[in-house]
């Protein structure tokens, strides 16, 4: 695994940063040996985005750099014997980095499995998002093909709804904890195995002690709709159906100290908060408000290998295995984290991305200072297709022929999305609590502003494209004819002496109007001067010889 990550970092250095979470956060690795080349059991972290376009450029991955780029985290394996997640995470990283690089280069070997349209979409994702991933989160368990890190279960080791002496004991949990303290992850995907499901909050026993009796969270609307969106994006294959979707306490089972509950509520739910012995748990207010989704990838924890699928099928109409369909799911998580609007073509078609549902979209047209809104007509919204510009974008068009006479036309496409996520269910727990995730508030709450360690999240009701400006060439200004050093206008004709003879020779020739489109203009000027003389006006049209 480490060798594959090092190769990817070398192939796409403009996108991929690779570092040891244990070294970066001063966490002692788990006791044990994980390989020949890398015997120490480090949790390796991949950070993927287009670094040069961030403030700070190539050094932007360092702490303290202000960034509004949405952050997503993917965990490949909290349990080391569940093997689909690490492969899906690695394939996601590879396709995203090499696909984006392919778009930069305009072609190459890495384009064999992506079309130009998909490469363009991946390139857009890499410039809009920052993906942090730990393909083998539980490094020792992955090396030993074991669920545990020695005797500890990492997914029972987070400071949420558990005892103060039963959290942050494993190196796995400590590295993840340190990573989250430094970032603002809006979407978190944790891959597991042993069944097939996409599950959302709650998974804490406090809010559902008995299986199939789970209580709703304040973010029920956004979490349910987004989970269903991810399941549709993943799809099914062969005899394997689409993922079932439900709350963790209903479809899986409740657990104490689960990573998903911690990533969702560790910053704000005081009923579940735990102060681990010897380690402060006063998290930054912005850090633990993620939509954290648990993906149970397959009934067989190992796959099985014959059902893992092929990379080439990821961008086809249907995935062909557990790995390929979960690559689709991970890319969909990157897509949905934050809305955006972009133009397709020259200003009559646009895409609304990063949304589960579009409530309203239109073009705001500024025609010579007069502002008019034109509603869009939906052209394409198939979540399971990978066409223009990519996964799960809603494409709209509008007729702009009414603006054909505008001298200056400025167009901005605007959209309002997922407004249903602003309201919590009446029976949600904790009681009387509004939605708390960045995912819901960033598109429904214009007052939402969170910051942690230079990472900024802001809410907005409306999302808009960059402006497109069209300028029409004016036909009312003076028309000029350039002919062998001569300049002809409606008011004055200036002719150099050397061309005097040739000018009048061609003027009397009928071929002038065919060869030079301005011939009729010259004749019009001469006729105008004659008419003015007849009318004895003070201002005359003149022919001046220079």
PDB file of C-alpha atoms in Angstrom, residues 168-426:
ATOM      1  CA  UNK A 168      -8.102   7.471  22.326  1.00  0.00           C
ATOM      2  CA  UNK A 169      -6.027   4.497  23.427  1.00  0.00           C
ATOM      3  CA  UNK A 170      -5.157   3.262  19.927  1.00  0.00           C
ATOM      4  CA  UNK A 171      -2.634   4.924  17.626  1.00  0.00           C
ATOM      5  CA  UNK A 172      -5.277   4.800  14.890  1.00  0.00           C
ATOM      6  CA  UNK A 173      -7.776   6.911  16.839  1.00  0.00           C
ATOM      7  CA  UNK A 174      -5.102   9.342  18.016  1.00  0.00           C
ATOM      8  CA  UNK A 175      -3.918  10.090  14.483  1.00  0.00           C
ATOM      9  CA  UNK A 176      -7.474  10.622  13.232  1.00  0.00           C
ATOM     10  CA  UNK A 177      -8.236  12.796  16.260  1.00  0.00           C
ATOM     11  CA  UNK A 178      -5.197  15.002  15.596  1.00  0.00           C
ATOM     12  CA  UNK A 179      -6.089  15.310  11.900  1.00  0.00           C
ATOM     13  CA  UNK A 180      -9.640  16.476  12.670  1.00  0.00           C
ATOM     14  CA  UNK A 181      -8.437  19.062  15.176  1.00  0.00           C
ATOM     15  CA  UNK A 182      -6.569  20.808  12.352  1.00  0.00           C
ATOM     16  CA  UNK A 183      -9.282  20.711   9.682  1.00  0.00           C
ATOM     17  CA  UNK A 184     -12.960  21.317   8.945  1.00  0.00           C
ATOM     18  CA  UNK A 185     -14.174  18.184   7.200  1.00  0.00           C
ATOM     19  CA  UNK A 186     -17.676  18.726   5.851  1.00  0.00           C
ATOM     20  CA  UNK A 187     -18.149  15.158   4.573  1.00  0.00           C
ATOM     21  CA  UNK A 188     -16.583  11.993   6.016  1.00  0.00           C
ATOM     22  CA  UNK A 189     -16.766   8.523   4.433  1.00  0.00           C
ATOM     23  CA  UNK A 190     -15.737   5.488   6.500  1.00  0.00           C
ATOM     24  CA  UNK A 191     -15.498   2.172   4.640  1.00  0.00           C
ATOM     25  CA  UNK A 192     -16.255  -1.092   6.443  1.00  0.00           C
ATOM     26  CA  UNK A 193     -17.246  -4.646   5.476  1.00  0.00           C
ATOM     27  CA  UNK A 194     -19.373  -7.566   6.589  1.00  0.00           C
ATOM     28  CA  UNK A 195     -22.705  -6.425   5.114  1.00  0.00           C
ATOM     29  CA  UNK A 196     -24.002  -4.054   2.421  1.00  0.00           C
ATOM     30  CA  UNK A 197     -25.429  -0.704   3.539  1.00  0.00           C
ATOM     31  CA  UNK A 198     -25.038   3.054   3.513  1.00  0.00           C
ATOM     32  CA  UNK A 199     -25.806   4.247   7.043  1.00  0.00           C
ATOM     33  CA  UNK A 200     -26.144   7.674   8.655  1.00  0.00           C
ATOM     34  CA  UNK A 201     -26.720   9.095  12.169  1.00  0.00           C
ATOM     35  CA  UNK A 202     -27.475   8.187  14.816  1.00  0.00           C
ATOM     36  CA  UNK A 203     -25.239   5.251  15.698  1.00  0.00           C
ATOM     37  CA  UNK A 204     -24.765   6.184  19.368  1.00  0.00           C
ATOM     38  CA  UNK A 205     -26.498   3.928  21.928  1.00  0.00           C
ATOM     39  CA  UNK A 206     -27.843   6.965  23.796  1.00  0.00           C
ATOM     40  CA  UNK A 207     -30.112   7.655  20.807  1.00  0.00           C
ATOM     41  CA  UNK A 208     -31.090   4.084  20.022  1.00  0.00           C
ATOM     42  CA  UNK A 209     -30.194   1.476  22.590  1.00  0.00           C
ATOM     43  CA  UNK A 210     -32.180  -1.203  20.832  1.00  0.00           C
ATOM     44  CA  UNK A 211     -31.577  -2.122  17.235  1.00  0.00           C
ATOM     45  CA  UNK A 212     -34.310  -0.931  14.862  1.00  0.00           C
ATOM     46  CA  UNK A 213     -35.434   1.688  17.402  1.00  0.00           C
ATOM     47  CA  UNK A 214     -33.161   4.515  16.336  1.00  0.00           C
ATOM     48  CA  UNK A 215     -33.965   8.173  16.957  1.00  0.00           C
ATOM     49  CA  UNK A 216     -33.458  10.853  14.319  1.00  0.00           C
ATOM     50  CA  UNK A 217     -30.651  13.405  14.432  1.00  0.00           C
ATOM     51  CA  UNK A 218     -31.207  17.142  13.850  1.00  0.00           C
ATOM     52  CA  UNK A 219     -29.672  16.613  10.386  1.00  0.00           C
ATOM     53  CA  UNK A 220     -32.028  13.800   9.392  1.00  0.00           C
ATOM     54  CA  UNK A 221     -33.109  15.495   6.140  1.00  0.00           C
ATOM     55  CA  UNK A 222     -29.640  16.165   4.757  1.00  0.00           C
ATOM     56  CA  UNK A 223     -28.151  12.879   5.956  1.00  0.00           C
ATOM     57  CA  UNK A 224     -30.935  10.705   4.581  1.00  0.00           C
ATOM     58  CA  UNK A 225     -31.090  12.436   1.185  1.00  0.00           C
ATOM     59  CA  UNK A 226     -27.306  12.514   0.808  1.00  0.00           C
ATOM     60  CA  UNK A 227     -26.990   8.839   1.775  1.00  0.00           C
ATOM     61  CA  UNK A 228     -29.592   7.934  -0.846  1.00  0.00           C
ATOM     62  CA  UNK A 229     -27.717  10.070  -3.355  1.00  0.00           C
ATOM     63  CA  UNK A 230     -24.477   8.192  -2.625  1.00  0.00           C
ATOM     64  CA  UNK A 231     -26.239   4.832  -2.928  1.00  0.00           C
ATOM     65  CA  UNK A 232     -27.649   5.824  -6.332  1.00  0.00           C
ATOM     66  CA  UNK A 233     -24.231   6.950  -7.490  1.00  0.00           C
ATOM     67  CA  UNK A 234     -22.678   3.638  -6.438  1.00  0.00           C
ATOM     68  CA  UNK A 235     -25.427   1.539  -8.063  1.00  0.00           C
ATOM     69  CA  UNK A 236     -25.426  -2.232  -8.161  1.00  0.00           C
ATOM     70  CA  UNK A 237     -23.758  -4.841 -10.339  1.00  0.00           C
ATOM     71  CA  UNK A 238     -24.641  -8.363 -11.434  1.00  0.00           C
ATOM     72  CA  UNK A 239     -26.812  -9.879  -8.738  1.00  0.00           C
ATOM     73  CA  UNK A 240     -25.625  -7.357  -6.140  1.00  0.00           C
ATOM     74  CA  UNK A 241     -28.371  -4.739  -5.621  1.00  0.00           C
ATOM     75  CA  UNK A 242     -28.034  -1.063  -4.809  1.00  0.00           C
ATOM     76  CA  UNK A 243     -27.099  -0.311  -1.200  1.00  0.00           C
ATOM     77  CA  UNK A 244     -29.812  -0.271   1.441  1.00  0.00           C
ATOM     78  CA  UNK A 245     -29.990   3.077   3.266  1.00  0.00           C
ATOM     79  CA  UNK A 246     -31.017   3.765   6.875  1.00  0.00           C
ATOM     80  CA  UNK A 247     -29.810   5.063  10.229  1.00  0.00           C
ATOM     81  CA  UNK A 248     -26.853   3.211  11.729  1.00  0.00           C
ATOM     82  CA  UNK A 249     -28.785   2.210  14.817  1.00  0.00           C
ATOM     83  CA  UNK A 250     -31.447   0.645  12.621  1.00  0.00           C
ATOM     84  CA  UNK A 251     -29.569  -1.038   9.798  1.00  0.00           C
ATOM     85  CA  UNK A 252     -26.256  -1.874  11.516  1.00  0.00           C
ATOM     86  CA  UNK A 253     -26.122  -1.630  15.322  1.00  0.00           C
ATOM     87  CA  UNK A 254     -25.320   0.992  17.995  1.00  0.00           C
ATOM     88  CA  UNK A 255     -21.740   1.281  19.253  1.00  0.00           C
ATOM     89  CA  UNK A 256     -20.007   3.260  21.968  1.00  0.00           C
ATOM     90  CA  UNK A 257     -17.076   5.381  20.813  1.00  0.00           C
ATOM     91  CA  UNK A 258     -17.891   5.146  17.117  1.00  0.00           C
ATOM     92  CA  UNK A 259     -15.967   7.363  14.728  1.00  0.00           C
ATOM     93  CA  UNK A 260     -19.055   8.396  12.740  1.00  0.00           C
ATOM     94  CA  UNK A 261     -20.931   9.788  15.779  1.00  0.00           C
ATOM     95  CA  UNK A 262     -17.761  11.533  16.955  1.00  0.00           C
ATOM     96  CA  UNK A 263     -17.075  13.175  13.571  1.00  0.00           C
ATOM     97  CA  UNK A 264     -20.693  14.373  13.462  1.00  0.00           C
ATOM     98  CA  UNK A 265     -21.368  15.562  17.017  1.00  0.00           C
ATOM     99  CA  UNK A 266     -18.091  15.775  18.959  1.00  0.00           C
ATOM    100  CA  UNK A 267     -18.042  19.590  18.816  1.00  0.00           C
ATOM    101  CA  UNK A 268     -21.568  20.336  19.938  1.00  0.00           C
ATOM    102  CA  UNK A 269     -23.507  17.484  21.632  1.00  0.00           C
ATOM    103  CA  UNK A 270     -22.736  17.890  25.322  1.00  0.00           C
ATOM    104  CA  UNK A 271     -24.827  14.830  26.223  1.00  0.00           C
ATOM    105  CA  UNK A 272     -22.405  12.596  24.344  1.00  0.00           C
ATOM    106  CA  UNK A 273     -19.179  14.490  25.075  1.00  0.00           C
ATOM    107  CA  UNK A 274     -16.394  12.600  26.813  1.00  0.00           C
ATOM    108  CA  UNK A 275     -13.161  13.912  28.355  1.00  0.00           C
ATOM    109  CA  UNK A 276     -10.647  11.160  27.749  1.00  0.00           C
ATOM    110  CA  UNK A 277      -8.192  10.651  30.587  1.00  0.00           C
ATOM    111  CA  UNK A 278      -5.082  12.714  30.018  1.00  0.00           C
ATOM    112  CA  UNK A 279      -6.218  14.148  26.658  1.00  0.00           C
ATOM    113  CA  UNK A 280      -8.303  17.292  26.283  1.00  0.00           C
ATOM    114  CA  UNK A 281     -11.535  16.866  24.349  1.00  0.00           C
ATOM    115  CA  UNK A 282     -12.535  20.530  24.019  1.00  0.00           C
ATOM    116  CA  UNK A 283     -12.634  20.428  20.237  1.00  0.00           C
ATOM    117  CA  UNK A 284     -12.815  23.562  18.068  1.00  0.00           C
ATOM    118  CA  UNK A 285     -16.442  24.432  17.423  1.00  0.00           C
ATOM    119  CA  UNK A 286     -16.027  23.947  13.666  1.00  0.00           C
ATOM    120  CA  UNK A 287     -14.068  20.694  13.600  1.00  0.00           C
ATOM    121  CA  UNK A 288     -16.632  17.966  14.373  1.00  0.00           C
ATOM    122  CA  UNK A 289     -19.783  18.835  12.403  1.00  0.00           C
ATOM    123  CA  UNK A 290     -19.367  16.481   9.456  1.00  0.00           C
ATOM    124  CA  UNK A 291     -21.906  14.456   7.562  1.00  0.00           C
ATOM    125  CA  UNK A 292     -20.270  11.154   8.488  1.00  0.00           C
ATOM    126  CA  UNK A 293     -21.505   8.187   6.495  1.00  0.00           C
ATOM    127  CA  UNK A 294     -20.698   4.546   7.218  1.00  0.00           C
ATOM    128  CA  UNK A 295     -20.416   2.387   4.087  1.00  0.00           C
ATOM    129  CA  UNK A 296     -20.627  -1.364   4.623  1.00  0.00           C
ATOM    130  CA  UNK A 297     -19.109  -2.395   1.299  1.00  0.00           C
ATOM    131  CA  UNK A 298     -19.766  -6.154   0.991  1.00  0.00           C
ATOM    132  CA  UNK A 299     -21.004  -9.199   2.856  1.00  0.00           C
ATOM    133  CA  UNK A 300     -17.600 -10.808   2.438  1.00  0.00           C
ATOM    134  CA  UNK A 301     -15.011  -8.643   4.194  1.00  0.00           C
ATOM    135  CA  UNK A 302     -12.408  -9.574   1.597  1.00  0.00           C
ATOM    136  CA  UNK A 303     -14.563  -8.793  -1.399  1.00  0.00           C
ATOM    137  CA  UNK A 304     -14.285 -11.580  -2.619  1.00  0.00           C
ATOM    138  CA  UNK A 305     -11.505 -10.779  -5.171  1.00  0.00           C
ATOM    139  CA  UNK A 306     -13.538 -11.961  -8.193  1.00  0.00           C
ATOM    140  CA  UNK A 307     -16.167  -9.317  -7.366  1.00  0.00           C
ATOM    141  CA  UNK A 308     -13.890  -6.319  -6.862  1.00  0.00           C
ATOM    142  CA  UNK A 309     -14.427  -4.991 -10.400  1.00  0.00           C
ATOM    143  CA  UNK A 310     -12.261  -2.987 -12.790  1.00  0.00           C
ATOM    144  CA  UNK A 311     -11.173   0.632 -12.857  1.00  0.00           C
ATOM    145  CA  UNK A 312     -12.439   1.025 -16.398  1.00  0.00           C
ATOM    146  CA  UNK A 313     -16.030   0.424 -15.289  1.00  0.00           C
ATOM    147  CA  UNK A 314     -16.074   3.312 -12.830  1.00  0.00           C
ATOM    148  CA  UNK A 315     -17.058   5.803 -15.526  1.00  0.00           C
ATOM    149  CA  UNK A 316     -19.255   3.497 -17.542  1.00  0.00           C
ATOM    150  CA  UNK A 317     -23.023   3.292 -17.202  1.00  0.00           C
ATOM    151  CA  UNK A 318     -22.679   0.675 -14.483  1.00  0.00           C
ATOM    152  CA  UNK A 319     -19.878  -0.400 -12.138  1.00  0.00           C
ATOM    153  CA  UNK A 320     -18.860  -4.064 -12.229  1.00  0.00           C
ATOM    154  CA  UNK A 321     -17.651  -4.714  -8.677  1.00  0.00           C
ATOM    155  CA  UNK A 322     -17.431  -3.673  -5.028  1.00  0.00           C
ATOM    156  CA  UNK A 323     -14.342  -1.512  -5.512  1.00  0.00           C
ATOM    157  CA  UNK A 324     -15.488   0.226  -8.672  1.00  0.00           C
ATOM    158  CA  UNK A 325     -18.893   1.134  -7.275  1.00  0.00           C
ATOM    159  CA  UNK A 326     -17.362   2.515  -4.084  1.00  0.00           C
ATOM    160  CA  UNK A 327     -14.988   4.671  -6.112  1.00  0.00           C
ATOM    161  CA  UNK A 328     -18.133   6.143  -7.633  1.00  0.00           C
ATOM    162  CA  UNK A 329     -19.539   6.672  -4.143  1.00  0.00           C
ATOM    163  CA  UNK A 330     -16.370   8.410  -2.900  1.00  0.00           C
ATOM    164  CA  UNK A 331     -16.279  10.717  -5.925  1.00  0.00           C
ATOM    165  CA  UNK A 332     -19.958  11.501  -5.384  1.00  0.00           C
ATOM    166  CA  UNK A 333     -19.122  12.491  -1.789  1.00  0.00           C
ATOM    167  CA  UNK A 334     -16.527  14.907  -3.137  1.00  0.00           C
ATOM    168  CA  UNK A 335     -19.061  16.307  -5.578  1.00  0.00           C
ATOM    169  CA  UNK A 336     -21.896  16.878  -3.090  1.00  0.00           C
ATOM    170  CA  UNK A 337     -19.902  18.562  -0.315  1.00  0.00           C
ATOM    171  CA  UNK A 338     -20.592  22.096  -1.592  1.00  0.00           C
ATOM    172  CA  UNK A 339     -22.775  23.599  -4.363  1.00  0.00           C
ATOM    173  CA  UNK A 340     -21.372  25.339  -7.427  1.00  0.00           C
ATOM    174  CA  UNK A 341     -22.666  26.783 -10.701  1.00  0.00           C
ATOM    175  CA  UNK A 342     -20.640  26.824 -13.906  1.00  0.00           C
ATOM    176  CA  UNK A 343     -21.198  27.687 -17.545  1.00  0.00           C
ATOM    177  CA  UNK A 344     -21.119  25.078 -20.288  1.00  0.00           C
ATOM    178  CA  UNK A 345     -20.320  26.636 -23.630  1.00  0.00           C
ATOM    179  CA  UNK A 346     -20.740  30.333 -24.384  1.00  0.00           C
ATOM    180  CA  UNK A 347     -23.511  31.330 -22.031  1.00  0.00           C
ATOM    181  CA  UNK A 348     -26.782  29.583 -22.895  1.00  0.00           C
ATOM    182  CA  UNK A 349     -26.270  26.381 -20.880  1.00  0.00           C
ATOM    183  CA  UNK A 350     -25.078  25.906 -17.300  1.00  0.00           C
ATOM    184  CA  UNK A 351     -24.583  23.182 -14.692  1.00  0.00           C
ATOM    185  CA  UNK A 352     -25.557  23.192 -11.027  1.00  0.00           C
ATOM    186  CA  UNK A 353     -23.311  20.787  -9.159  1.00  0.00           C
ATOM    187  CA  UNK A 354     -22.692  19.804  -5.546  1.00  0.00           C
ATOM    188  CA  UNK A 355     -26.416  19.485  -4.837  1.00  0.00           C
ATOM    189  CA  UNK A 356     -28.944  16.712  -4.302  1.00  0.00           C
ATOM    190  CA  UNK A 357     -31.887  18.840  -5.481  1.00  0.00           C
ATOM    191  CA  UNK A 358     -32.124  22.179  -7.281  1.00  0.00           C
ATOM    192  CA  UNK A 359     -34.945  24.344  -5.928  1.00  0.00           C
ATOM    193  CA  UNK A 360     -34.598  27.233  -8.343  1.00  0.00           C
ATOM    194  CA  UNK A 361     -32.154  28.370 -10.997  1.00  0.00           C
ATOM    195  CA  UNK A 362     -32.107  31.153 -13.545  1.00  0.00           C
ATOM    196  CA  UNK A 363     -29.880  33.463 -15.556  1.00  0.00           C
ATOM    197  CA  UNK A 364     -29.566  37.066 -14.450  1.00  0.00           C
ATOM    198  CA  UNK A 365     -28.992  39.087 -17.616  1.00  0.00           C
ATOM    199  CA  UNK A 366     -27.713  42.666 -17.549  1.00  0.00           C
ATOM    200  CA  UNK A 367     -28.476  44.197 -20.958  1.00  0.00           C
ATOM    201  CA  UNK A 368     -26.945  47.676 -21.204  1.00  0.00           C
ATOM    202  CA  UNK A 369     -27.812  48.336 -17.557  1.00  0.00           C
ATOM    203  CA  UNK A 370     -31.262  46.723 -17.598  1.00  0.00           C
ATOM    204  CA  UNK A 371     -31.429  43.576 -15.422  1.00  0.00           C
ATOM    205  CA  UNK A 372     -33.731  40.704 -16.432  1.00  0.00           C
ATOM    206  CA  UNK A 373     -34.019  37.188 -14.871  1.00  0.00           C
ATOM    207  CA  UNK A 374     -34.621  34.260 -17.236  1.00  0.00           C
ATOM    208  CA  UNK A 375     -35.711  30.910 -15.771  1.00  0.00           C
ATOM    209  CA  UNK A 376     -33.764  27.826 -16.798  1.00  0.00           C
ATOM    210  CA  UNK A 377     -35.150  24.665 -18.365  1.00  0.00           C
ATOM    211  CA  UNK A 378     -33.747  21.364 -17.097  1.00  0.00           C
ATOM    212  CA  UNK A 379     -31.866  19.438 -19.753  1.00  0.00           C
ATOM    213  CA  UNK A 380     -30.076  16.659 -17.843  1.00  0.00           C
ATOM    214  CA  UNK A 381     -30.040  15.396 -14.237  1.00  0.00           C
ATOM    215  CA  UNK A 382     -29.223  11.690 -14.239  1.00  0.00           C
ATOM    216  CA  UNK A 383     -27.248  10.870 -11.073  1.00  0.00           C
ATOM    217  CA  UNK A 384     -26.074   7.516 -12.417  1.00  0.00           C
ATOM    218  CA  UNK A 385     -24.509   8.884 -15.597  1.00  0.00           C
ATOM    219  CA  UNK A 386     -21.049  10.274 -16.087  1.00  0.00           C
ATOM    220  CA  UNK A 387     -21.564  12.738 -18.937  1.00  0.00           C
ATOM    221  CA  UNK A 388     -21.194  16.515 -19.043  1.00  0.00           C
ATOM    222  CA  UNK A 389     -19.671  17.784 -16.867  1.00  0.00           C
ATOM    223  CA  UNK A 390     -19.573  14.774 -14.559  1.00  0.00           C
ATOM    224  CA  UNK A 391     -21.454  12.910 -11.903  1.00  0.00           C
ATOM    225  CA  UNK A 392     -24.742  14.244 -10.610  1.00  0.00           C
ATOM    226  CA  UNK A 393     -24.759  17.708 -12.154  1.00  0.00           C
ATOM    227  CA  UNK A 394     -28.046  19.292 -13.125  1.00  0.00           C
ATOM    228  CA  UNK A 395     -27.774  20.930 -16.548  1.00  0.00           C
ATOM    229  CA  UNK A 396     -30.053  23.788 -17.560  1.00  0.00           C
ATOM    230  CA  UNK A 397     -30.544  25.934 -20.639  1.00  0.00           C
ATOM    231  CA  UNK A 398     -32.349  29.172 -21.467  1.00  0.00           C
ATOM    232  CA  UNK A 399     -33.298  31.051 -24.624  1.00  0.00           C
ATOM    233  CA  UNK A 400     -31.436  34.347 -24.727  1.00  0.00           C
ATOM    234  CA  UNK A 401     -32.485  35.463 -28.231  1.00  0.00           C
ATOM    235  CA  UNK A 402     -34.376  38.438 -26.768  1.00  0.00           C
ATOM    236  CA  UNK A 403     -31.013  40.001 -25.899  1.00  0.00           C
ATOM    237  CA  UNK A 404     -29.615  39.945 -29.442  1.00  0.00           C
ATOM    238  CA  UNK A 405     -29.658  43.751 -29.707  1.00  0.00           C
ATOM    239  CA  UNK A 406     -27.769  44.405 -26.446  1.00  0.00           C
ATOM    240  CA  UNK A 407     -24.534  46.347 -26.829  1.00  0.00           C
ATOM    241  CA  UNK A 408     -23.116  44.798 -23.647  1.00  0.00           C
ATOM    242  CA  UNK A 409     -24.697  41.674 -22.186  1.00  0.00           C
ATOM    243  CA  UNK A 410     -23.509  40.228 -18.862  1.00  0.00           C
ATOM    244  CA  UNK A 411     -24.865  36.813 -17.812  1.00  0.00           C
ATOM    245  CA  UNK A 412     -24.680  35.205 -14.360  1.00  0.00           C
ATOM    246  CA  UNK A 413     -26.328  31.845 -13.626  1.00  0.00           C
ATOM    247  CA  UNK A 414     -27.726  31.504 -10.084  1.00  0.00           C
ATOM    248  CA  UNK A 415     -29.145  28.569  -8.128  1.00  0.00           C
ATOM    249  CA  UNK A 416     -30.773  27.789  -4.782  1.00  0.00           C
ATOM    250  CA  UNK A 417     -30.461  24.164  -3.670  1.00  0.00           C
ATOM    251  CA  UNK A 418     -31.440  21.645  -0.973  1.00  0.00           C
ATOM    252  CA  UNK A 419     -33.544  24.103   1.038  1.00  0.00           C
ATOM    253  CA  UNK A 420     -35.370  21.227   2.791  1.00  0.00           C
ATOM    254  CA  UNK A 421     -32.258  20.601   4.866  1.00  0.00           C
ATOM    255  CA  UNK A 422     -32.821  23.702   6.988  1.00  0.00           C
ATOM    256  CA  UNK A 423     -35.370  22.064   9.303  1.00  0.00           C
ATOM    257  CA  UNK A 424     -34.821  19.385  11.961  1.00  0.00           C
ATOM    258  CA  UNK A 425     -37.491  16.718  12.662  1.00  0.00           C
ATOM    259  CA  UNK A 426     -39.732  17.315  15.666  1.00  0.00           C
TER     260      UNK A 426
END
